[in-house]
Coordinates of N, CA and C in Angstrom, one line a residue:
Chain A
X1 N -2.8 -14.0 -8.4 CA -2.4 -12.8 -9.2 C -2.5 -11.6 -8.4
X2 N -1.5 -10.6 -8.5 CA -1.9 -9.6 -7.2 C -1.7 -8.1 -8.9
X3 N -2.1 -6.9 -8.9 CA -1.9 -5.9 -9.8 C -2.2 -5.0 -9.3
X4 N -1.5 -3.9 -9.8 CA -1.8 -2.7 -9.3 C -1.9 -2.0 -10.9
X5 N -3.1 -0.9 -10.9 CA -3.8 -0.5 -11.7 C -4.5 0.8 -11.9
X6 N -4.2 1.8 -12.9 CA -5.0 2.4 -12.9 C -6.1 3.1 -13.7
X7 N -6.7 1.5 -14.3 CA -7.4 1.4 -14.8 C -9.2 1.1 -13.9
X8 N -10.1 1.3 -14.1 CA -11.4 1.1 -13.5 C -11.1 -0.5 -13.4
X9 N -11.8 -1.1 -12.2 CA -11.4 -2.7 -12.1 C -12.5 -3.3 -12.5
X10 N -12.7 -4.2 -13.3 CA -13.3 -4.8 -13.9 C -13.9 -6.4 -13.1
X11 N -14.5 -5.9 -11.9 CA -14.4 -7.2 -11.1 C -15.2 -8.4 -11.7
X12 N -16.2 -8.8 -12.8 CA -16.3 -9.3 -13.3 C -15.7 -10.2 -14.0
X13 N -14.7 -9.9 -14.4 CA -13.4 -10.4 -15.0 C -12.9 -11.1 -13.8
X14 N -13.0 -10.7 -13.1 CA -11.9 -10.9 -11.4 C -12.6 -12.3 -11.4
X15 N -13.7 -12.3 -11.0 CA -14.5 -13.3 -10.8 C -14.7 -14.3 -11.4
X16 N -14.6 -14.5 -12.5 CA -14.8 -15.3 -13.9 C -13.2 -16.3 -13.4
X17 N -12.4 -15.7 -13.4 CA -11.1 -16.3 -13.1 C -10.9 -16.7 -11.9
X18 N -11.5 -16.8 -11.1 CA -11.4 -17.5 -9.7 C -12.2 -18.8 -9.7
X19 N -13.3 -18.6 -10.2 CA -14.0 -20.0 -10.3 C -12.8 -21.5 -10.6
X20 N -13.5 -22.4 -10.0 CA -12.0 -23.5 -9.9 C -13.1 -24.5 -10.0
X21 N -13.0 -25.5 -10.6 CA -13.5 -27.2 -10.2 C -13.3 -27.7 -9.2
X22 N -12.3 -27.5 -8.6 CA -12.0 -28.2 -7.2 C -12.8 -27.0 -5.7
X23 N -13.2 -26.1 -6.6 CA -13.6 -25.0 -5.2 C -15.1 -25.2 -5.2
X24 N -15.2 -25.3 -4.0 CA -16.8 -24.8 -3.7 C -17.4 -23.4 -3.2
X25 N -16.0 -22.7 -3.2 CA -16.6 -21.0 -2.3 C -15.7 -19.9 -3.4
X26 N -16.4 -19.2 -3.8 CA -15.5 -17.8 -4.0 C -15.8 -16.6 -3.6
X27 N -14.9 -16.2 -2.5 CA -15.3 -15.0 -1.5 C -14.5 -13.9 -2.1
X28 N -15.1 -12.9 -2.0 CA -15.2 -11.2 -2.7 C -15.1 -10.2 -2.0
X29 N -14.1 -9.6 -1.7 CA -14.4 -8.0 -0.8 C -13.7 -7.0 -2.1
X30 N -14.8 -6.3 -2.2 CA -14.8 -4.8 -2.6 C -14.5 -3.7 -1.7
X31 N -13.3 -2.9 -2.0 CA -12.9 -1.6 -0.9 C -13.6 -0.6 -2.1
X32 N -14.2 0.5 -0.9 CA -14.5 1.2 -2.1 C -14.0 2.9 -1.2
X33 N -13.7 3.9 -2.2 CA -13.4 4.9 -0.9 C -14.4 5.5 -0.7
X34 N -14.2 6.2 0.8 CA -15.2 6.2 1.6 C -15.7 7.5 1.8
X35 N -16.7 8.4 2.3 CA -16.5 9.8 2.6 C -17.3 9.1 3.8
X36 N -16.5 10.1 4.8 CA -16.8 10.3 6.6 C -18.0 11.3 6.3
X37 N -18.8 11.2 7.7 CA -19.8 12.0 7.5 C -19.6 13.6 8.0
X38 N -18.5 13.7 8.1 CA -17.7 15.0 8.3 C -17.0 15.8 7.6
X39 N -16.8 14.7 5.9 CA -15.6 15.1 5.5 C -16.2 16.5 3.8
X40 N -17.4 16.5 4.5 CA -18.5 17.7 3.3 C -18.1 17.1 1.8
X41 N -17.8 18.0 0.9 CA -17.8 17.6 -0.5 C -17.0 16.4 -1.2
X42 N -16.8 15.6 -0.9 CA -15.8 14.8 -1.4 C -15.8 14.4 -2.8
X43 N -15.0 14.6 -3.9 CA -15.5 14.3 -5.5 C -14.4 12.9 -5.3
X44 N -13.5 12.3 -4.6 CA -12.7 11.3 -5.1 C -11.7 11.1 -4.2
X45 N -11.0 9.9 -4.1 CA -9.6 10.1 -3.6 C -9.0 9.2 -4.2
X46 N -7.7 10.1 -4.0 CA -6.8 9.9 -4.4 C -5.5 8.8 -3.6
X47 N -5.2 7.5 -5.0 CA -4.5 6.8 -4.3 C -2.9 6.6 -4.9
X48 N -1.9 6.1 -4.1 CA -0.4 6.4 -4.5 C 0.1 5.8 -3.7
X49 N 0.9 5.1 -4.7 CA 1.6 4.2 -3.8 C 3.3 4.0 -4.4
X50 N 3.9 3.3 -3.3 CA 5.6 2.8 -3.5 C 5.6 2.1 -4.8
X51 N 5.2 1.7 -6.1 CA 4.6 1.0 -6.5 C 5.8 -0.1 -6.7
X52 N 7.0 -0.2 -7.0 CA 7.5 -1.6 -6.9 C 7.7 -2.1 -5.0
X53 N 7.7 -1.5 -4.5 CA 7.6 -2.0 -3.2 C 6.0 -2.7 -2.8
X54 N 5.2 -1.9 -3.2 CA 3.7 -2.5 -3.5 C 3.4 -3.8 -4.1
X55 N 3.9 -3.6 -4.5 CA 4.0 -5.1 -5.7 C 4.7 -6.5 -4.5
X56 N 5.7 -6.2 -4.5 CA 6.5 -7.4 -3.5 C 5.7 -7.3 -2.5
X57 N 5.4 -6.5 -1.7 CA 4.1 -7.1 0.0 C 3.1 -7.3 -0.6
X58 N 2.2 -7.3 -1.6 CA 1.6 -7.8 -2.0 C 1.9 -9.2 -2.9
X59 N 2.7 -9.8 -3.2 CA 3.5 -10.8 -3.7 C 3.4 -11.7 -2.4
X60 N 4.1 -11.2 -1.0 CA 4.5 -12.0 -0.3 C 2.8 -12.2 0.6
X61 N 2.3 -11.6 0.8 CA 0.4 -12.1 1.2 C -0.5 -12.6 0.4
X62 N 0.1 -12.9 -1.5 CA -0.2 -14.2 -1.9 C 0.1 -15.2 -1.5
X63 N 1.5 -15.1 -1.4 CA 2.0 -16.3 -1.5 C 1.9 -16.8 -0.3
X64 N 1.7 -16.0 0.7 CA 1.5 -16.2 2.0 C 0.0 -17.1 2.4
X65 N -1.0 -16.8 1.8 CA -2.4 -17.1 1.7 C -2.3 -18.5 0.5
X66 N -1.9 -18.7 0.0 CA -1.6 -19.7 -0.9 C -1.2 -20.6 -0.3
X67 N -0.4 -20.5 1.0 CA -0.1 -21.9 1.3 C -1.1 -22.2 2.6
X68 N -2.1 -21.6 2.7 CA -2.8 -22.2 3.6 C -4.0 -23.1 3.0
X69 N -3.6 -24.0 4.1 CA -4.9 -25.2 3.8 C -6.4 -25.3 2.9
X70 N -6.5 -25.3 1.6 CA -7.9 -25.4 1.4 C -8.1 -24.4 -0.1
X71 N -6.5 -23.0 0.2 CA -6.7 -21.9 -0.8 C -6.6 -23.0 -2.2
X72 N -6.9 -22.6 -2.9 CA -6.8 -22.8 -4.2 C -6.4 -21.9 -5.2
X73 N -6.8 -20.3 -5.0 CA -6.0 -19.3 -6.0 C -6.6 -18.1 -5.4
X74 N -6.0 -16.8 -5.6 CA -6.1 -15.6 -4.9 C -5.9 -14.3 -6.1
X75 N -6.9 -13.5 -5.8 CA -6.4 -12.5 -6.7 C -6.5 -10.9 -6.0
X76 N -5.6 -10.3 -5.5 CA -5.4 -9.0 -5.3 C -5.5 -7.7 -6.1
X77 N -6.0 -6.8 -6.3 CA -6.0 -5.9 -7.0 C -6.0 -4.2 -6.5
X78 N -5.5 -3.8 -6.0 CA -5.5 -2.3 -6.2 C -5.1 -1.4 -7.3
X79 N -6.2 -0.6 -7.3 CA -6.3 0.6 -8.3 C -5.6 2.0 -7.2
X80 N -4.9 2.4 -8.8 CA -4.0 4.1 -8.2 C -4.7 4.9 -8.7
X81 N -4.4 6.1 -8.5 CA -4.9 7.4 -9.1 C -6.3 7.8 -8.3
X82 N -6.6 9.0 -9.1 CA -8.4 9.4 -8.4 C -9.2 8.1 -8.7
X83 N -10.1 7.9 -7.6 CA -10.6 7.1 -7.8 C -12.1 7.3 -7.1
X84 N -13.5 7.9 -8.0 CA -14.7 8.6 -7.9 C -15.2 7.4 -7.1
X85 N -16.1 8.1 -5.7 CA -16.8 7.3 -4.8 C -17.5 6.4 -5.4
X86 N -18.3 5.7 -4.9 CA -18.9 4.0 -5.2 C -18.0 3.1 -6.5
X87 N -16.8 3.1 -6.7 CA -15.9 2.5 -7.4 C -15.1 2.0 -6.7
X88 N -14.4 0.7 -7.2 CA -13.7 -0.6 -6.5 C -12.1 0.3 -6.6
X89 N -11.7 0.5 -5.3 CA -9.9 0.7 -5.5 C -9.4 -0.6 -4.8
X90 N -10.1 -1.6 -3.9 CA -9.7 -2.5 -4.0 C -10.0 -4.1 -3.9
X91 N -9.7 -4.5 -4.8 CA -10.5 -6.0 -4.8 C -10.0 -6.9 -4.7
X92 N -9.9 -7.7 -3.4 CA -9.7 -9.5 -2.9 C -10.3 -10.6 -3.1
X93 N -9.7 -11.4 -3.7 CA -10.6 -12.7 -4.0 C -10.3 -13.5 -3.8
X94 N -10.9 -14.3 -3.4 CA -10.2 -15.8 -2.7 C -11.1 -17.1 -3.5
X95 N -10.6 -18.0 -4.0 CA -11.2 -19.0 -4.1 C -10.5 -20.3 -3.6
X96 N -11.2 -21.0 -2.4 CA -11.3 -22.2 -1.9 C -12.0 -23.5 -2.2
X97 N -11.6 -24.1 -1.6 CA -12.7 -25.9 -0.9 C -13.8 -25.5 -0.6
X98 N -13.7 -25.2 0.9 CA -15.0 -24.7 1.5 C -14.6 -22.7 2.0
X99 N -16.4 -22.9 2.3 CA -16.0 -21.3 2.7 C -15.9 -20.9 3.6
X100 N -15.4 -21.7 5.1 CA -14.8 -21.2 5.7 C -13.3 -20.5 5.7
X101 N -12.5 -21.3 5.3 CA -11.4 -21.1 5.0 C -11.1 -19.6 3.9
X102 N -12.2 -19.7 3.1 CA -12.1 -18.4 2.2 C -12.3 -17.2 2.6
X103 N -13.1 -17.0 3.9 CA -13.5 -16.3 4.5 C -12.7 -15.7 5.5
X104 N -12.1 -16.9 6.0 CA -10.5 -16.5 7.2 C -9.5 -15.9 6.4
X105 N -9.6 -16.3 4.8 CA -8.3 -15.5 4.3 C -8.4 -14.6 3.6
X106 N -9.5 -14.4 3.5 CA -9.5 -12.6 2.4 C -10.0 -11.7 3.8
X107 N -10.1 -12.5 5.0 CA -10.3 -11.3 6.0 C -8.7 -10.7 6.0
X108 N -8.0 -12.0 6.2 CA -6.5 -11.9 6.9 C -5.9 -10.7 5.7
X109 N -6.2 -11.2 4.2 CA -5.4 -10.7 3.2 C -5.8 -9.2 3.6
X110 N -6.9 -8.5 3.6 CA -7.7 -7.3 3.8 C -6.9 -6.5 5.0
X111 N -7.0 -6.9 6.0 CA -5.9 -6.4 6.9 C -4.3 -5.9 6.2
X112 N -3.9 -7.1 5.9 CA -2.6 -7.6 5.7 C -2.1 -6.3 5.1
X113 N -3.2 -6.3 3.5 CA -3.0 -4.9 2.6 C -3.2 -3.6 3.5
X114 N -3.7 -3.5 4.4 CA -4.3 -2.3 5.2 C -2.9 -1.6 6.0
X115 N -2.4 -2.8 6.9 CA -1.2 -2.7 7.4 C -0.1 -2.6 7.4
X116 N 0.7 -3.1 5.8 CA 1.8 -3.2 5.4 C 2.3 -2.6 4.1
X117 N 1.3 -2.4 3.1 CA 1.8 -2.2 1.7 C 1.7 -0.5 1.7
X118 N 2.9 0.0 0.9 CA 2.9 1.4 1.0 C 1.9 1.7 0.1
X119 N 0.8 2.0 -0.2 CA -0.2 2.6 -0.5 C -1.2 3.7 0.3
X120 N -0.9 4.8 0.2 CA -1.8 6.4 0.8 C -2.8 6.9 -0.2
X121 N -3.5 7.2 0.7 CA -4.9 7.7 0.0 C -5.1 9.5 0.6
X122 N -5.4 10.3 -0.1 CA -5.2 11.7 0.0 C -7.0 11.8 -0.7
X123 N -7.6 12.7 0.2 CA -9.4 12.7 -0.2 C -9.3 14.3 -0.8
X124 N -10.2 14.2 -2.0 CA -10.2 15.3 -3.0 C -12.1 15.4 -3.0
X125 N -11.5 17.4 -2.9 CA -12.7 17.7 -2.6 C -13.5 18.3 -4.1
X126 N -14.5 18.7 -3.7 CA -15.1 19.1 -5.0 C -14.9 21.3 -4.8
X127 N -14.7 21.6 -5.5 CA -14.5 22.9 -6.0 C -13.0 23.2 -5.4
X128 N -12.1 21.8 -6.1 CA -10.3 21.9 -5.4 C -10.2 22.4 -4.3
X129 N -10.9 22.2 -3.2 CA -10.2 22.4 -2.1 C -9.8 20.7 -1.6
X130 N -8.4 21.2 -1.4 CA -8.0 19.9 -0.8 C -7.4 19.6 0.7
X131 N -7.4 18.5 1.0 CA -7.3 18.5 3.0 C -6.0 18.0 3.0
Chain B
X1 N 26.1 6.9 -2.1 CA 25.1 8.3 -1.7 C 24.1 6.8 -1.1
X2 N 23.2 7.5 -0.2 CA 21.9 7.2 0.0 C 21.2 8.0 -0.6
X3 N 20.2 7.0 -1.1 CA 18.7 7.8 -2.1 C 17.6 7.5 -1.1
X4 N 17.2 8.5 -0.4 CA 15.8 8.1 0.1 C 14.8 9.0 -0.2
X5 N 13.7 7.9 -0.5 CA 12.4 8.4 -1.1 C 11.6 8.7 -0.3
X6 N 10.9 10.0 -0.5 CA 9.6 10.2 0.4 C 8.2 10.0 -0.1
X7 N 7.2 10.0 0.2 CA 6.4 9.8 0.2 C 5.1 10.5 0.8
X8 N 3.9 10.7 0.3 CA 2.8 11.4 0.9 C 3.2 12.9 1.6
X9 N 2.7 12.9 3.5 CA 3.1 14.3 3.5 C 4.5 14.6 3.7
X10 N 5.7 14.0 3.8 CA 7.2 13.8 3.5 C 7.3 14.8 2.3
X11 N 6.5 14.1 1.5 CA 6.7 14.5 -0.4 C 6.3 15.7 -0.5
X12 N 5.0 15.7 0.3 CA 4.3 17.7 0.0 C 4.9 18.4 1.1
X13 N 5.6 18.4 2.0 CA 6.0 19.3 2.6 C 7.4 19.8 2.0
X14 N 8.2 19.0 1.5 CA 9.4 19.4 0.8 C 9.0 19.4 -0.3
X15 N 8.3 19.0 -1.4 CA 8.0 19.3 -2.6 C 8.8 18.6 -3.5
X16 N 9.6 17.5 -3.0 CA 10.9 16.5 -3.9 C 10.1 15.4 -3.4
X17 N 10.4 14.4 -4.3 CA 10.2 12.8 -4.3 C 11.5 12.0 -3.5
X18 N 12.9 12.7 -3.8 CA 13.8 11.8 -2.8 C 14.8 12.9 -3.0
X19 N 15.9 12.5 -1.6 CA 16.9 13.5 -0.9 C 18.3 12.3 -1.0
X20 N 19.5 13.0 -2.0 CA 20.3 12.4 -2.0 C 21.4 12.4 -0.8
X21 N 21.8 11.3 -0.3 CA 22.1 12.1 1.1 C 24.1 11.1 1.5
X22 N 25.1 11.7 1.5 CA 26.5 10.9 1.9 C 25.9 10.2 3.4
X23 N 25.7 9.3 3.3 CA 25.6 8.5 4.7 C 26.0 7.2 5.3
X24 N 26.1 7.0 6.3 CA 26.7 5.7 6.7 C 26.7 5.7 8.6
X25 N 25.8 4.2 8.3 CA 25.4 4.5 9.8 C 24.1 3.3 10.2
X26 N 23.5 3.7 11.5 CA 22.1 2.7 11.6 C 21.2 3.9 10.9
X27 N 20.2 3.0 10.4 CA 19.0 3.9 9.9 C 18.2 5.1 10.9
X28 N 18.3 4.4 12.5 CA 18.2 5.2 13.8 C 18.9 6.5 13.1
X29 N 20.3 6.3 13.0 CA 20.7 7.6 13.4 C 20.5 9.0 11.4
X30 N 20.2 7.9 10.5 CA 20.0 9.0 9.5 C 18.4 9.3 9.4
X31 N 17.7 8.6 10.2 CA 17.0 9.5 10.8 C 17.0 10.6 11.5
X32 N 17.7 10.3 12.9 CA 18.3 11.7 13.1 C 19.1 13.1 12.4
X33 N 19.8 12.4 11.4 CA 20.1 13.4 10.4 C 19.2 14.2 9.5
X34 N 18.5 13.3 8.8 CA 17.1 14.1 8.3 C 16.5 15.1 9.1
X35 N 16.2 14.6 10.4 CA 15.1 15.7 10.8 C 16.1 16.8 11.3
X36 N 17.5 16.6 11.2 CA 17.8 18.1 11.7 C 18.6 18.6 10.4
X37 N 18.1 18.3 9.7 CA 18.3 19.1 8.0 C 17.3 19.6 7.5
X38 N 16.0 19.1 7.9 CA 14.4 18.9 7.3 C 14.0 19.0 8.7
X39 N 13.9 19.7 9.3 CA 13.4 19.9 10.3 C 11.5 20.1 10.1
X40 N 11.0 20.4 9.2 CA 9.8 20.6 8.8 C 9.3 19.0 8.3
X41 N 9.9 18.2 8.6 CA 9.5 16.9 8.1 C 9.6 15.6 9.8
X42 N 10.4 16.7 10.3 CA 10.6 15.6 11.6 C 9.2 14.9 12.3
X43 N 8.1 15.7 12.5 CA 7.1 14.7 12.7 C 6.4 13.8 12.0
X44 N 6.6 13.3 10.7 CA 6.5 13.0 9.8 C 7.9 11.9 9.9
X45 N 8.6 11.9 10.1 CA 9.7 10.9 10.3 C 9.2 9.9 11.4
X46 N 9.0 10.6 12.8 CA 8.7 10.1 13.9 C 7.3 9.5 13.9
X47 N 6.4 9.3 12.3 CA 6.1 8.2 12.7 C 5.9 7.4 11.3
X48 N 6.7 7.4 10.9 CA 7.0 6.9 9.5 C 7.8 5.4 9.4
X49 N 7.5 4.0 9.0 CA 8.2 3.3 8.5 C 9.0 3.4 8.1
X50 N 10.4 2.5 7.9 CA 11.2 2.4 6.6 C 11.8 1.3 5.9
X51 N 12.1 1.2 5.0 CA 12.4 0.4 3.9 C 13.7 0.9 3.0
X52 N 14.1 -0.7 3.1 CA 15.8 -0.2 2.8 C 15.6 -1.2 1.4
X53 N 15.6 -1.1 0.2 CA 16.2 -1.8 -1.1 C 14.6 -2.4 -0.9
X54 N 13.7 -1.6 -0.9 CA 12.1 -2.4 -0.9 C 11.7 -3.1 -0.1
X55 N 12.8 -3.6 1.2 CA 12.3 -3.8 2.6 C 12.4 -3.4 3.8
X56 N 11.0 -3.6 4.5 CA 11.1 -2.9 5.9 C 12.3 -3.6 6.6
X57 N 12.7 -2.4 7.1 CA 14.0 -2.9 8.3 C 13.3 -2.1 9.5
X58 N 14.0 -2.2 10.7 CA 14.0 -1.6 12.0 C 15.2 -0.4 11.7
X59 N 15.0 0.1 12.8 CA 16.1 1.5 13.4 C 17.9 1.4 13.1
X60 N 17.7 -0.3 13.8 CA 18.7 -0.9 14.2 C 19.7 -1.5 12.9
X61 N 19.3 -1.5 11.5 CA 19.8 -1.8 10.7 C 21.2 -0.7 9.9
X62 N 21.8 -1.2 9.8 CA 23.2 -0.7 9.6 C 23.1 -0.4 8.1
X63 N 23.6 0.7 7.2 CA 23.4 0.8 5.7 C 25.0 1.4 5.4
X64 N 25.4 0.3 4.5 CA 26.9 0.6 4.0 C 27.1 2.5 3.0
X65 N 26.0 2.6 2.6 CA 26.0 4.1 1.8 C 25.7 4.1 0.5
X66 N 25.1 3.0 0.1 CA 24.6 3.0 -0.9 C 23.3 2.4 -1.6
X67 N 22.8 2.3 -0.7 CA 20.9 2.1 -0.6 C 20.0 2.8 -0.8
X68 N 18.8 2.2 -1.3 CA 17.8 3.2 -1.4 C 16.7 3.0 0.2
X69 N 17.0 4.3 0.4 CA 15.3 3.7 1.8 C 14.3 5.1 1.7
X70 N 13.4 4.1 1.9 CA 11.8 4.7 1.7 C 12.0 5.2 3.0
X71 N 11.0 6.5 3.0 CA 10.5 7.0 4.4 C 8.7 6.3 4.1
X72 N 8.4 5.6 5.0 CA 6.8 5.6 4.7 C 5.6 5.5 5.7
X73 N 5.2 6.7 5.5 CA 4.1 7.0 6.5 C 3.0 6.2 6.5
X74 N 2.4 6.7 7.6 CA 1.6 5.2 8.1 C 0.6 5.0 7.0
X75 N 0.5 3.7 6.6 CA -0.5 3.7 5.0 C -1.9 3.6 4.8
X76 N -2.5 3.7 4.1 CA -3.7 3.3 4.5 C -4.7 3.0 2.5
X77 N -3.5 2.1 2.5 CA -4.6 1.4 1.0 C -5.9 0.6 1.3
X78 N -6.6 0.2 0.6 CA -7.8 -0.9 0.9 C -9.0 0.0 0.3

């Protein structure tokens, strides 16, 4: 399942749905945004994306991850909009067989989303000044 | 017409979401068109992806004149 959202993500939920009988691993990355130790007040950043183009490269690095050896089901999630520090904008899940293989592909997926899907992030400051 | 959408600093330096544009040609070269219309966006072109009907193409892709192409700067979701 891959979504884009901008709603708070409910990784719990995320997780509850990955569990499989056939899997023995379900591996988890949480993106969360980040402030640099340079970057002074940060209240949030802001995320935006191509969103039907979003959608399809994210489509194709499920389906891309689904056919390797072992996946059993995958769930992608990015959140749009302001999104307040220590909160999930993006969540990968992998459930496999074993956990190596789950581990090789939510690294791979994690990149994948990093490198290809139009999604930008713009950092918002606290007393509106913005960069 | 070409409809091409911009995106991030594309979008805030011209203040439009997309530029309707008579075109016909390689994407190379309406690139070159843009940036000497939008001259205030050309570094922003030069390092910007693109996407023609929701996919990435190269330079070298030919557009009959009635496409949508994204300009899309380098991304950075996650």
């Amino acid at each position: 399942m891959v979504k884009l959202t901008k709603e708070k993500i409910n990784e719990k939920e995320l997780i509850e749905n990955l569990r499989n009988e056939e899997g023995g691993s379900v591996v988890i990355f949480l993106g969360e945004p980040r402030k640099g130790k340079d970057d002074g007040d940060v209240s949030s950043i802001e995320y935006t994306a191509y969103e039907e183009m979003a959608i399809q490269e994210l489509k194709k690095i499920e389906e891309a991850a689904l056919n390797k050896e072992g996946i059993l089901d995958i769930i992608i999630v990015h959140r749009l909009g302001d999104i307040p520090l220590k909160e999930t904008s993006l969540f990968v899940g992998v459930s496999s067989r074993h956990r190596e293989e789950g581990f090789e592909i939510a690294q791979w997926i994690i990149d994948e989303v990093k490198k290809i899907v139009p999604i930008w992030k713009e950092i918002k400051y606290e007393r509106n000044r913005n960069s | 017409m070409v409809k091409v959408l911009l995106f991030g600093e594309a979008k805030r330096i011209l203040g439009r979401d997309s530029i309707q544009i008579e075109f016909k040609g390689s994407l190379k070269a309406l690139k070159e068109e843009l940036a000497m219309k939008y001259p205030e966006i050309s570094p922003v072109l030069n390092i910007s992806a693109f996407a023609v009907n929701k996919e990435y193409k190269n330079l070298e892709y030919e557009l009959k004149g009635d496409e949508t192409v994204a300009v899309i700067p380098p991304v950075g979701g996650g």
